[in-house]
mmCIF file of C-alpha atoms in Angstrom:
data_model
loop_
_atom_site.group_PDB
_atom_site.id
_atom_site.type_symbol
_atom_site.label_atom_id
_atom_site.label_comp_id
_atom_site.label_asym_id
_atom_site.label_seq_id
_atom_site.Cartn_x
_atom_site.Cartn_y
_atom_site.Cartn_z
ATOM 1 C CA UNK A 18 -41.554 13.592 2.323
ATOM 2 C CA UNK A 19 -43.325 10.454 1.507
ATOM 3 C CA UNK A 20 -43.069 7.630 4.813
ATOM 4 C CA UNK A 21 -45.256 4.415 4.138
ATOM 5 C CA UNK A 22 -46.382 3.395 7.591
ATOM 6 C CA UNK A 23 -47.548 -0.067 7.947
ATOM 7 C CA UNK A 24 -49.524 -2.072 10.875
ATOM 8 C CA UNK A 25 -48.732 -1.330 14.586
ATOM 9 C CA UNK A 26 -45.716 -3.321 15.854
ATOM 10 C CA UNK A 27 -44.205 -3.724 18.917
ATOM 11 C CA UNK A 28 -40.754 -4.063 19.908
ATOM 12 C CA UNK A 29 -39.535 -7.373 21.535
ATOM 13 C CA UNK A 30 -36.274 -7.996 22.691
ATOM 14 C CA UNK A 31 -37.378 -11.505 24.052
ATOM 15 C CA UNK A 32 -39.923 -14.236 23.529
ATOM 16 C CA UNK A 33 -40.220 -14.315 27.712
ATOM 17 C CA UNK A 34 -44.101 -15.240 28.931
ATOM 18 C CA UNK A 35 -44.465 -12.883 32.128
ATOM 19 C CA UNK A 36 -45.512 -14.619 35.309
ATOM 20 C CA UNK A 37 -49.316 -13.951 35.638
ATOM 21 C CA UNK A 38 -50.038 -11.103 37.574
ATOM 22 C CA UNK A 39 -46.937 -9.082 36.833
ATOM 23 C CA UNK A 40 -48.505 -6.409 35.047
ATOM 24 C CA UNK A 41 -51.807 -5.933 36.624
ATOM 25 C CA UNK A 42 -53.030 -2.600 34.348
ATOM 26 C CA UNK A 43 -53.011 -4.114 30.903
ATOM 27 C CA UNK A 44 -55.884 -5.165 29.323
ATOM 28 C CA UNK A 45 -57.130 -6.782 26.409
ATOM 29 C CA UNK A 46 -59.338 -4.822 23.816
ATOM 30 C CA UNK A 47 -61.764 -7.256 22.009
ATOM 31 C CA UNK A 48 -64.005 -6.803 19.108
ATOM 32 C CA UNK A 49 -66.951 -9.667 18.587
ATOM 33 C CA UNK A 50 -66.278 -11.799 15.722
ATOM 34 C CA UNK A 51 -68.641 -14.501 13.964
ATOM 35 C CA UNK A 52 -67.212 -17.284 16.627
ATOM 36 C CA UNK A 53 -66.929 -15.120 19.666
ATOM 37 C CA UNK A 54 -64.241 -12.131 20.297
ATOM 38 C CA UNK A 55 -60.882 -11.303 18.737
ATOM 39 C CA UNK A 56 -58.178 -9.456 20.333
ATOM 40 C CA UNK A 57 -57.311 -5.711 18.602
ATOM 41 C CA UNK A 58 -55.393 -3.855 21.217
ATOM 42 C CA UNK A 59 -53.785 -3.615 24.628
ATOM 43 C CA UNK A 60 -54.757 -0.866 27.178
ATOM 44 C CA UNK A 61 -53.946 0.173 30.412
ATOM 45 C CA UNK A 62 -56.291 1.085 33.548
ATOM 46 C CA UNK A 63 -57.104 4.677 34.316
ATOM 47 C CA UNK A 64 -58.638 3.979 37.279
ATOM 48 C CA UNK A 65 -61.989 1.546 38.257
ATOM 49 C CA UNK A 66 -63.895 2.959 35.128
ATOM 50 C CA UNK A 67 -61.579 4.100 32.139
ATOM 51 C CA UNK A 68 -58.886 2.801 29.929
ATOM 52 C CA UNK A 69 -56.563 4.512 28.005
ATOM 53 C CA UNK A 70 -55.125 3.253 24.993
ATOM 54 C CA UNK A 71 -54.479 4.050 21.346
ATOM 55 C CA UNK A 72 -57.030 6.051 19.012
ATOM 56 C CA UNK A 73 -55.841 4.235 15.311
ATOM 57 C CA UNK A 74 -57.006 0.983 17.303
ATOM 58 C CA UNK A 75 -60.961 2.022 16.453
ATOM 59 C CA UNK A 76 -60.719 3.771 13.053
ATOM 60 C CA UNK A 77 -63.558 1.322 11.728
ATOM 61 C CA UNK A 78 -65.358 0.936 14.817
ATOM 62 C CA UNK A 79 -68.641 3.576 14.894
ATOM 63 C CA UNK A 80 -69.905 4.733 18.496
ATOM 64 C CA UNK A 81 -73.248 3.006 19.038
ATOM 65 C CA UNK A 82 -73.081 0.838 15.850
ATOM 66 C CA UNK A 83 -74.318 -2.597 17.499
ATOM 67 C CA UNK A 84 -72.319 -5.029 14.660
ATOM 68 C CA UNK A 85 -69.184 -3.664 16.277
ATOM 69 C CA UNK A 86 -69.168 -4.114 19.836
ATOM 70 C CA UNK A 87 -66.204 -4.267 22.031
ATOM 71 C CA UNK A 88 -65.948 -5.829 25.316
ATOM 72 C CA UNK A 89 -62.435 -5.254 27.478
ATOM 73 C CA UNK A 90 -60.776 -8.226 29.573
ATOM 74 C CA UNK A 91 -58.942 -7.174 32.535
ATOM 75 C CA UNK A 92 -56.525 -9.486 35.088
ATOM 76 C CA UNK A 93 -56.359 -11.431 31.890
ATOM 77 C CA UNK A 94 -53.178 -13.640 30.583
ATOM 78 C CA UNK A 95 -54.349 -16.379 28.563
ATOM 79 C CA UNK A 96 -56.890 -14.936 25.596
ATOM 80 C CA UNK A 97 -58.216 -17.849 25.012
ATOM 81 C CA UNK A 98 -59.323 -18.468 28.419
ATOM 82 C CA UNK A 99 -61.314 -16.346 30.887
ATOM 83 C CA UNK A 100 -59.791 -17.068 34.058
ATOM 84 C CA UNK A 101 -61.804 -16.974 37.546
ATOM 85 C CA UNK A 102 -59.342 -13.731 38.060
ATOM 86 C CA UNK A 103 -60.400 -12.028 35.015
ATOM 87 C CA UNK A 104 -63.230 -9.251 34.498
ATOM 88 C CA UNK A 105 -65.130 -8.884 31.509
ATOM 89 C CA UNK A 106 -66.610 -5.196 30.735
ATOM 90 C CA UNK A 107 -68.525 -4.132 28.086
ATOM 91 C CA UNK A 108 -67.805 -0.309 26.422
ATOM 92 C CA UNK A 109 -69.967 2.507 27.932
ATOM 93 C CA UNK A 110 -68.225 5.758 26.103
ATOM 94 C CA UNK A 111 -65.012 5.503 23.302
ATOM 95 C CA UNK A 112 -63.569 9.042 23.470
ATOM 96 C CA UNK A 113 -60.979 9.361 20.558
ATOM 97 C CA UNK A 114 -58.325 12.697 21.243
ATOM 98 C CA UNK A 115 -60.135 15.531 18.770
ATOM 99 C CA UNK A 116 -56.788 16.258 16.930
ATOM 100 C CA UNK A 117 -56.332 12.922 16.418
ATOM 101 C CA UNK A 118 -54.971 12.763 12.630
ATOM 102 C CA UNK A 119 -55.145 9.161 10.868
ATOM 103 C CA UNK A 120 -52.753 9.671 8.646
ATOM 104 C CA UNK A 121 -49.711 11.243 10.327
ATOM 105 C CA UNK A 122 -51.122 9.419 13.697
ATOM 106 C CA UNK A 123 -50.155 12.309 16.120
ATOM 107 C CA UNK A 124 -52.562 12.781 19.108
ATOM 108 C CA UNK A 125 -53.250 8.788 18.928
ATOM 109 C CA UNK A 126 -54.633 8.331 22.060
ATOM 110 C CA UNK A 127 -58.346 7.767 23.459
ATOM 111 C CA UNK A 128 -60.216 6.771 26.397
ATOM 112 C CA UNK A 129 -62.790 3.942 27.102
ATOM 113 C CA UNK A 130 -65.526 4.420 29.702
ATOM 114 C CA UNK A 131 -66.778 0.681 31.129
ATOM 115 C CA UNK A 132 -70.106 0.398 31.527
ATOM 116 C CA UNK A 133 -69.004 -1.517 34.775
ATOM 117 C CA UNK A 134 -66.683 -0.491 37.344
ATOM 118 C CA UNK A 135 -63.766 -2.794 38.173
ATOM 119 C CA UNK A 136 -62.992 -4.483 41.558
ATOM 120 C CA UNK A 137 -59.551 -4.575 41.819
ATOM 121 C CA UNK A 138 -57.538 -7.166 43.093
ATOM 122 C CA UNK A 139 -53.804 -8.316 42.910
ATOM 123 C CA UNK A 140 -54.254 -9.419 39.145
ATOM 124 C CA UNK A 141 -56.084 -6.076 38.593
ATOM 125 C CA UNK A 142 -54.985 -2.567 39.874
ATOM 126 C CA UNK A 143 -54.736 0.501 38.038
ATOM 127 C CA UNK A 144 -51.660 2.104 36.629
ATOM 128 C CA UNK A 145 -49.303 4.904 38.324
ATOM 129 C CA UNK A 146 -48.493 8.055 35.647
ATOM 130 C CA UNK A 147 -45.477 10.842 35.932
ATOM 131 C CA UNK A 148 -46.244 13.894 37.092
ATOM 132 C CA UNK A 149 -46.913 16.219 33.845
ATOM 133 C CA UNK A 150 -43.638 18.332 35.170
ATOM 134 C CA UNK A 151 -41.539 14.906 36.141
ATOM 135 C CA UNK A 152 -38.002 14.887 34.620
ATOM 136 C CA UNK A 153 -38.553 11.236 32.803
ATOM 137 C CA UNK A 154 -34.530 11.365 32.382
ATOM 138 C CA UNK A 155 -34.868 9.945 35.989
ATOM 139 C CA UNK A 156 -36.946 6.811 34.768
ATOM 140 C CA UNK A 157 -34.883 3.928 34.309
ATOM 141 C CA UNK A 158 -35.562 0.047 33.786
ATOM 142 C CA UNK A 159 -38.546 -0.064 30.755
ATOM 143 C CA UNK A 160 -40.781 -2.243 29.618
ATOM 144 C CA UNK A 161 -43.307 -2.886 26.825
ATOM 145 C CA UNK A 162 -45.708 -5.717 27.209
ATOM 146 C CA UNK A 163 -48.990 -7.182 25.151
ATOM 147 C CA UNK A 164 -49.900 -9.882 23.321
ATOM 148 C CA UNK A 165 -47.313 -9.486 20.288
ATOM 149 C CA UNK A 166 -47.299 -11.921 18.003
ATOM 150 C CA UNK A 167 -44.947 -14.327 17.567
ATOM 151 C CA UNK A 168 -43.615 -17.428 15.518
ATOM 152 C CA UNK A 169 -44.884 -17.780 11.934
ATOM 153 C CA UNK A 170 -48.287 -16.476 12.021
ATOM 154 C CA UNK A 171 -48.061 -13.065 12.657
ATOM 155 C CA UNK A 172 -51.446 -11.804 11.568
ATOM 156 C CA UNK A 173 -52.814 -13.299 14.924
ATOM 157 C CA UNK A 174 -51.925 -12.077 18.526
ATOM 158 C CA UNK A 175 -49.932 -14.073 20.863
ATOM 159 C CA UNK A 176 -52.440 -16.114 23.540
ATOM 160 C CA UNK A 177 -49.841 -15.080 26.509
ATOM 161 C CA UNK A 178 -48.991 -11.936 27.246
ATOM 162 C CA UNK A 179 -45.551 -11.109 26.390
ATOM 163 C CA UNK A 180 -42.741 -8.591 27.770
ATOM 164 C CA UNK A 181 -39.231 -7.270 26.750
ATOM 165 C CA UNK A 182 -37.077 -4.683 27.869
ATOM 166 C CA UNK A 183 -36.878 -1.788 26.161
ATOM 167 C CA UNK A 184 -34.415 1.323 26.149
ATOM 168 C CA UNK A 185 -35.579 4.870 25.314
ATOM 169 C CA UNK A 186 -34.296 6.640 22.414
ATOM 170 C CA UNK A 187 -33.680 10.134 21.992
ATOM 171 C CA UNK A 188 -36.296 11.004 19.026
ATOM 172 C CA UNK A 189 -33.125 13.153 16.822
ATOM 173 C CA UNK A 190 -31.074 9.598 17.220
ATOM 174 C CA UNK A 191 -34.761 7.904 16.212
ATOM 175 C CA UNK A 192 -35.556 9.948 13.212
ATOM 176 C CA UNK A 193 -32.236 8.697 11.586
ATOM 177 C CA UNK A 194 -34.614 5.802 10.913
ATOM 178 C CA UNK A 195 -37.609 7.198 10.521
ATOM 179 C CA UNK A 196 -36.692 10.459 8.184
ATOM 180 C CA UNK A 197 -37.320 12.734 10.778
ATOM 181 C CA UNK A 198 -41.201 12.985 10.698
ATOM 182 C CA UNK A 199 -41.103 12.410 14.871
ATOM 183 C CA UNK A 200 -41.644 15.659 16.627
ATOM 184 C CA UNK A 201 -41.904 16.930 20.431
ATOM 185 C CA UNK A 202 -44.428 14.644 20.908
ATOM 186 C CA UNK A 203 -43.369 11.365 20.332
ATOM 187 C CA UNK A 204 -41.652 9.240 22.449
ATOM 188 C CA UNK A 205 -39.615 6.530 20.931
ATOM 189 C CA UNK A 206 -37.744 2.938 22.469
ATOM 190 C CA UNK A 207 -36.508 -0.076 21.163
ATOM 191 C CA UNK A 208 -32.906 -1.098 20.699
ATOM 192 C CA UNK A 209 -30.296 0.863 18.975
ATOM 193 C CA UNK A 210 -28.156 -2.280 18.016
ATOM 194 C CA UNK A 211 -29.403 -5.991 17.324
ATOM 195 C CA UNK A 212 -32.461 -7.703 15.417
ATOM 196 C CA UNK A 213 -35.276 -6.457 16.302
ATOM 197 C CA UNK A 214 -38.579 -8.686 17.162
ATOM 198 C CA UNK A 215 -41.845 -6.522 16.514
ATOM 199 C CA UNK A 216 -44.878 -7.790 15.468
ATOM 200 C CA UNK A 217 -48.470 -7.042 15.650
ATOM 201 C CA UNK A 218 -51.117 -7.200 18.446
ATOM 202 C CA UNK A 219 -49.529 -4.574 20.979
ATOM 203 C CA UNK A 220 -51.488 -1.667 19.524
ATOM 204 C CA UNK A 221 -52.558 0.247 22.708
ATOM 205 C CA UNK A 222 -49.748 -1.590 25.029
ATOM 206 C CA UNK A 223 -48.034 0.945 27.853
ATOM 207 C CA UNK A 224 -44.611 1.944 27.970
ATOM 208 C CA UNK A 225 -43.614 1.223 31.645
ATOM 209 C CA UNK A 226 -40.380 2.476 33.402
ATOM 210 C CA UNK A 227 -39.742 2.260 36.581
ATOM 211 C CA UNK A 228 -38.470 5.586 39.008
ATOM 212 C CA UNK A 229 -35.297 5.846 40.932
ATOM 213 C CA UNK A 230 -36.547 6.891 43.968
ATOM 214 C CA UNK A 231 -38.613 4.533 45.140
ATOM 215 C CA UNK A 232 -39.361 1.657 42.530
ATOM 216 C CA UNK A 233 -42.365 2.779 41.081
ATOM 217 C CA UNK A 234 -43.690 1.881 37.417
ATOM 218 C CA UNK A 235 -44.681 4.926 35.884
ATOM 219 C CA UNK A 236 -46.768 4.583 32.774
ATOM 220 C CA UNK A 237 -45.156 7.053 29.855
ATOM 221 C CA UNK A 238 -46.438 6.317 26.773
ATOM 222 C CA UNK A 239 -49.064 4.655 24.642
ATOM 223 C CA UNK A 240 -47.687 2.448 21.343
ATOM 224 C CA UNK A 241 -48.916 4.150 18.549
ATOM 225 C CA UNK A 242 -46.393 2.127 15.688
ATOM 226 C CA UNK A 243 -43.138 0.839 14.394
ATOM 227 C CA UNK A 244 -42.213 -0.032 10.417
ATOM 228 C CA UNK A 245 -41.987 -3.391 10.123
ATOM 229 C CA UNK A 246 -41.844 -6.842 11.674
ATOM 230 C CA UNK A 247 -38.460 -8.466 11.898
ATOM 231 C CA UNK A 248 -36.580 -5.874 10.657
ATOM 232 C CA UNK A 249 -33.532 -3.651 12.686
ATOM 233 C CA UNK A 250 -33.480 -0.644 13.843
ATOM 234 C CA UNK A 251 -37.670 0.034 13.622
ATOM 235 C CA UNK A 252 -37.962 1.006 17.644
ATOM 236 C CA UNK A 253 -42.122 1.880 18.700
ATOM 237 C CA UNK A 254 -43.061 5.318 18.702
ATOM 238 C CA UNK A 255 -45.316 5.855 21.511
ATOM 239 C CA UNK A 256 -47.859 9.211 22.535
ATOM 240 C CA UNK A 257 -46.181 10.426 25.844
ATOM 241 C CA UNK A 258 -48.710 10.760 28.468
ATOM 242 C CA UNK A 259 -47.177 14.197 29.560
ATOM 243 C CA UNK A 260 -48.846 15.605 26.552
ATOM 244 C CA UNK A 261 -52.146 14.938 27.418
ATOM 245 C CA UNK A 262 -52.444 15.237 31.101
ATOM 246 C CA UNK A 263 -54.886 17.984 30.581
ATOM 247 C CA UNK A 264 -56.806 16.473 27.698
ATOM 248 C CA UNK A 265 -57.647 13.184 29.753
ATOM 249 C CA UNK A 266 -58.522 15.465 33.030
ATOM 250 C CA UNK A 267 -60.872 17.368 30.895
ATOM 251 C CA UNK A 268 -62.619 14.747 29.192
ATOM 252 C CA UNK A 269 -62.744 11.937 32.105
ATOM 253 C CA UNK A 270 -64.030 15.084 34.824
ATOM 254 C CA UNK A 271 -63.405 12.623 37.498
ATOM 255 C CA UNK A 272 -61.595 13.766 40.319
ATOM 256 C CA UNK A 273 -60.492 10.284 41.372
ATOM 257 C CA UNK A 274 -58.675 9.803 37.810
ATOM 258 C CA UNK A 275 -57.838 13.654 38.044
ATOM 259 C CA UNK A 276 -55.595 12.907 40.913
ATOM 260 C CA UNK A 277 -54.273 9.449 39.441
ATOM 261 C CA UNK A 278 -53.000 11.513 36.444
ATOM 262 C CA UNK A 279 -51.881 14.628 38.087
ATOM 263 C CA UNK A 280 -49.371 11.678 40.173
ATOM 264 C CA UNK A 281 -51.265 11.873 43.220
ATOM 265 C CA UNK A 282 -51.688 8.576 44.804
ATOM 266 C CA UNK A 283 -55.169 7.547 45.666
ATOM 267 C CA UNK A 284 -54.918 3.841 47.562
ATOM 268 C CA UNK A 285 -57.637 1.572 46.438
ATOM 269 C CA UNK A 286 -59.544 -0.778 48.597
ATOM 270 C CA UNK A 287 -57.177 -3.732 47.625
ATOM 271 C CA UNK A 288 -53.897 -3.657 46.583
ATOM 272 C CA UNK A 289 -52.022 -0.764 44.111
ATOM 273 C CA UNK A 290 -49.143 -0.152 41.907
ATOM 274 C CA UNK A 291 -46.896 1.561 43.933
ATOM 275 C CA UNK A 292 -44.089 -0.634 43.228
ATOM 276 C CA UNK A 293 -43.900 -3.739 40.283
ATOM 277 C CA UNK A 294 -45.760 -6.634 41.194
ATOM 278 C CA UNK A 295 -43.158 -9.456 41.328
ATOM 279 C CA UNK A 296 -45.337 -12.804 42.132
ATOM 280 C CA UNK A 297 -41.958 -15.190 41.380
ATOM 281 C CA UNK A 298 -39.841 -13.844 44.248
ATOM 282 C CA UNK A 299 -41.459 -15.520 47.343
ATOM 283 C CA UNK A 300 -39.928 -13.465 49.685
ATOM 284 C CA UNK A 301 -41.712 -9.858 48.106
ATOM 285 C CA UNK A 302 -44.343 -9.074 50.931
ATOM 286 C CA UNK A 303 -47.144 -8.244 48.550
ATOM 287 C CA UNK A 304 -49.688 -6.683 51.156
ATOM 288 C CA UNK A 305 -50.884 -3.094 51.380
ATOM 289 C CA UNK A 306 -48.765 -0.487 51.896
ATOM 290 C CA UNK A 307 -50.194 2.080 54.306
ATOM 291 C CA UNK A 308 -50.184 6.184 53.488
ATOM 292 C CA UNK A 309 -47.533 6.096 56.392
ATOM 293 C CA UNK A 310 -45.023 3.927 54.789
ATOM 294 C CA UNK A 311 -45.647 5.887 51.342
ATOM 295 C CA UNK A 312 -45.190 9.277 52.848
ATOM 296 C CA UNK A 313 -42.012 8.219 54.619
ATOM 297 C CA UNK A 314 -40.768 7.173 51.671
ATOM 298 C CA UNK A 315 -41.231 9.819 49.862
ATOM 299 C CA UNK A 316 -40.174 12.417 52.618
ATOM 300 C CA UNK A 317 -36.752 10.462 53.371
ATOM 301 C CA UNK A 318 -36.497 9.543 49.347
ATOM 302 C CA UNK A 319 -34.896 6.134 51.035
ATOM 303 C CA UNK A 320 -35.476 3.308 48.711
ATOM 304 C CA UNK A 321 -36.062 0.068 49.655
ATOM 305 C CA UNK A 322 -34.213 -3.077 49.053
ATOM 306 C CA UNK A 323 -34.059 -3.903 45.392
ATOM 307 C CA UNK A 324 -34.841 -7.399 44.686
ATOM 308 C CA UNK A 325 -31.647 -9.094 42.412
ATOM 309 C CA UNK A 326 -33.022 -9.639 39.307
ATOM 310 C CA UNK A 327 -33.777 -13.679 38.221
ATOM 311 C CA UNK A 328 -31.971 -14.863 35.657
ATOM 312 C CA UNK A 329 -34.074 -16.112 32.218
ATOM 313 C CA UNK A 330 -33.235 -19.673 33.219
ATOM 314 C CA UNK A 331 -34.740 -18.853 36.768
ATOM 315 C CA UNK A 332 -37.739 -16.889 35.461
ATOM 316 C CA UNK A 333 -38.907 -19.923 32.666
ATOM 317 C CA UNK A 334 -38.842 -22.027 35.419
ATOM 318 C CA UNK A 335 -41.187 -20.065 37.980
ATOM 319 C CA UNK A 336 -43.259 -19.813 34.748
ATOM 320 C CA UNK A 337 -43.624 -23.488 34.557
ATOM 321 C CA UNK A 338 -44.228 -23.709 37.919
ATOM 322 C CA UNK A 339 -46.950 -21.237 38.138
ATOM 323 C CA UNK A 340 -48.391 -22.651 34.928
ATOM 324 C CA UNK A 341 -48.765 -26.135 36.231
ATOM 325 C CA UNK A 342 -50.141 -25.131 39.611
ATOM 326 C CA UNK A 343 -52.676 -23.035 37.497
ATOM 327 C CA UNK A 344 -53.824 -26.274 35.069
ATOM 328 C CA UNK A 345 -53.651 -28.398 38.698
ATOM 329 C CA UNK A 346 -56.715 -25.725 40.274
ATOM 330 C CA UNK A 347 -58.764 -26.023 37.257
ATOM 331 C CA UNK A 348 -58.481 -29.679 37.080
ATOM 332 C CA UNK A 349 -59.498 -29.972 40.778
ATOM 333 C CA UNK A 350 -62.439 -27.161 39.832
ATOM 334 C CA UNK A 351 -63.878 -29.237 36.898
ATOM 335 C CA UNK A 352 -63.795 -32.221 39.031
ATOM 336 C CA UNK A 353 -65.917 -30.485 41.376
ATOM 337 C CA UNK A 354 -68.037 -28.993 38.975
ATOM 338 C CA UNK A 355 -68.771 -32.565 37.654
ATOM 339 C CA UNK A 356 -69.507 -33.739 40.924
ATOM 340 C CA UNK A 357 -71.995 -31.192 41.564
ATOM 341 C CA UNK A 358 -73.489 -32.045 38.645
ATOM 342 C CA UNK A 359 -74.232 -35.283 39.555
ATOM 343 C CA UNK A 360 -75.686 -34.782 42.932
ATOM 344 C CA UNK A 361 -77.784 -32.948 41.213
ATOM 345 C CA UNK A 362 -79.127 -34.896 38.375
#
């Protein structure tokens, strides 16, 4: 059976800029370019020193080959600014999975090593993972989110970072449209009815959804592709991080990620991802929570209050808001900066 595959998409339900900070484990892939670096694929942090993204993302890039070098941009929202809260890396180690095929992409998944560790911060934290036994028919609430493109030009990447929601699909009800080459380990959301927005740039991007327990984002999948941009019923089919627990323990051998994966919570120096960070809502206490708090949560299974959701009205506006307070601090920075300058002339 004959499929023709085309570019990486993304599904997009809505054209909605995320306040900055929301999702504070993807990152932005970049390979240099005559004037400077060009965005290639999303990713989402391991832990202080690895990323985990999608393998077709470096199928012309050679290990050690110094006209391609990549550099990854985390706490970023803006590509074409570097923010005082973003951290630039350059690429240590690219570990593509070893049955990775090209041309039926199954096993699309690799690793990056930084040749920095990260400090994290409340822009920057690593991701949480299910369990490789978790029942994911308990996840509810998913996201996808990248730098899709959008408008007219859709050979370029978005310069915000975009979400949607996104439902998950059962992959028999997804191989309807996809002439059932999906197998056991695929995963596969979108929307069932309704246009469909997917475009390019969210190659690598995490498929989030959140637990009903206690609130957590779990990380389940990595966006491998979807058929076409624009059209209906073309959901993204995604690696599920269940199927290669083991592979990513064996070839990271680090017992700090080894725990991340395995869903044991390791609390950073700053903050972590226990629950989604939610910056708009002024009233979310966004300090530490101690091992105490976790493990009574956990032991009761008591879940704490949800926070009503904003409407898109409400959630455009905090997006101004933040926006302009943003261009206000960099205003009053270059002011300074021009200052000092002159002092020192």
């Amino acid at each position: 059976m004959e499929v023709n595959l085309v570019e990486v998409k993304a599904s997009y339900s809505t054209e909605l800029n995320p306040v900055e900070g929301k999702w504070p484990w993807i990152v932005s892939i970049q390979k240099k370019v005559e004037l400077g670096y060009k965005h290639i694929c999303a990713g989402t942090i391991l832990n202080n020193e690895w990323i985990i993204t999608a393998a077709h993302c470096f199928k012309d890039w050679k290990e050690g080959d110094p006209t391609t070098p990549l550099r990854v941009l985390l706490g970023t929202f803006y590509l074409s600014e570097i923010g005082l809260r973003t951290q630039s890396r350059g690429v240590k180690q690219l570990i593509k999975h070893d049955q990775y095929d090209p041309i039926t992409e199954s096993n699309d998944i690799a690793l990056i090593q930084l040749d920095k560790q990260v400090e994290f911060s409340d822009h920057i934290q690593q991701a949480c993972f299910p369990k490789e036994s978790a029942d994911l028919k308990d996840l509810i609430d998913c996201s996808i989110a990248g730098w899709g493109a959008q408008g007219k030009h859709l050979d370029e990447p978005s310069q915000f970072l975009q979400e949607a929601q996104v439902e998950r699909i059962d992959t028999k009800h997804c191989n309807k449209w996809y002439q059932g080459i999906l197998g056991e380990n695929h995963l596969c959301a979108g929307h069932r009815k309704g246009p469909e927005k997917t475009c390019n740039g969210d190659r690598g991007s995490p498929l989030m959804c959140r637990t009903k327990k206690n609130n957590v984002y779990s990380v389940i999948g990595i966006l491998n592709w979807g058929s076409g941009c624009g059209q209906t019923r073309s959901p993204g089919v995604y690696s599920p991080i269940q199927s290669h627990i083991k592979w990513i323990v064996e070839k990271v051998k680090n017992e700090a990620v080894k725990a991340t994966i395995q869903g044991k919570r390791l609390v950073p120096k700053l903050l972590f991802p226990l629950v989604k960070p939610d910056h708009m809502n002024p009233n979310r206490n966004t300090a530490q929570n101690s091992e105490a708090e976790i493990k009574e949560t956990e032991n009761t299974g008591q879940q704490s209050t949800p926070v009503p959701p904003m409407s898109p009205a409400e959630l455009n506006s905090a997006y101004k808001a933040q926006t302009a307070e943003n261009i206000s601090r960099r205003n009053v920075l270059k002011r300074l900066l021009a200052a000092a300058a002159k002092l020192f002339k």
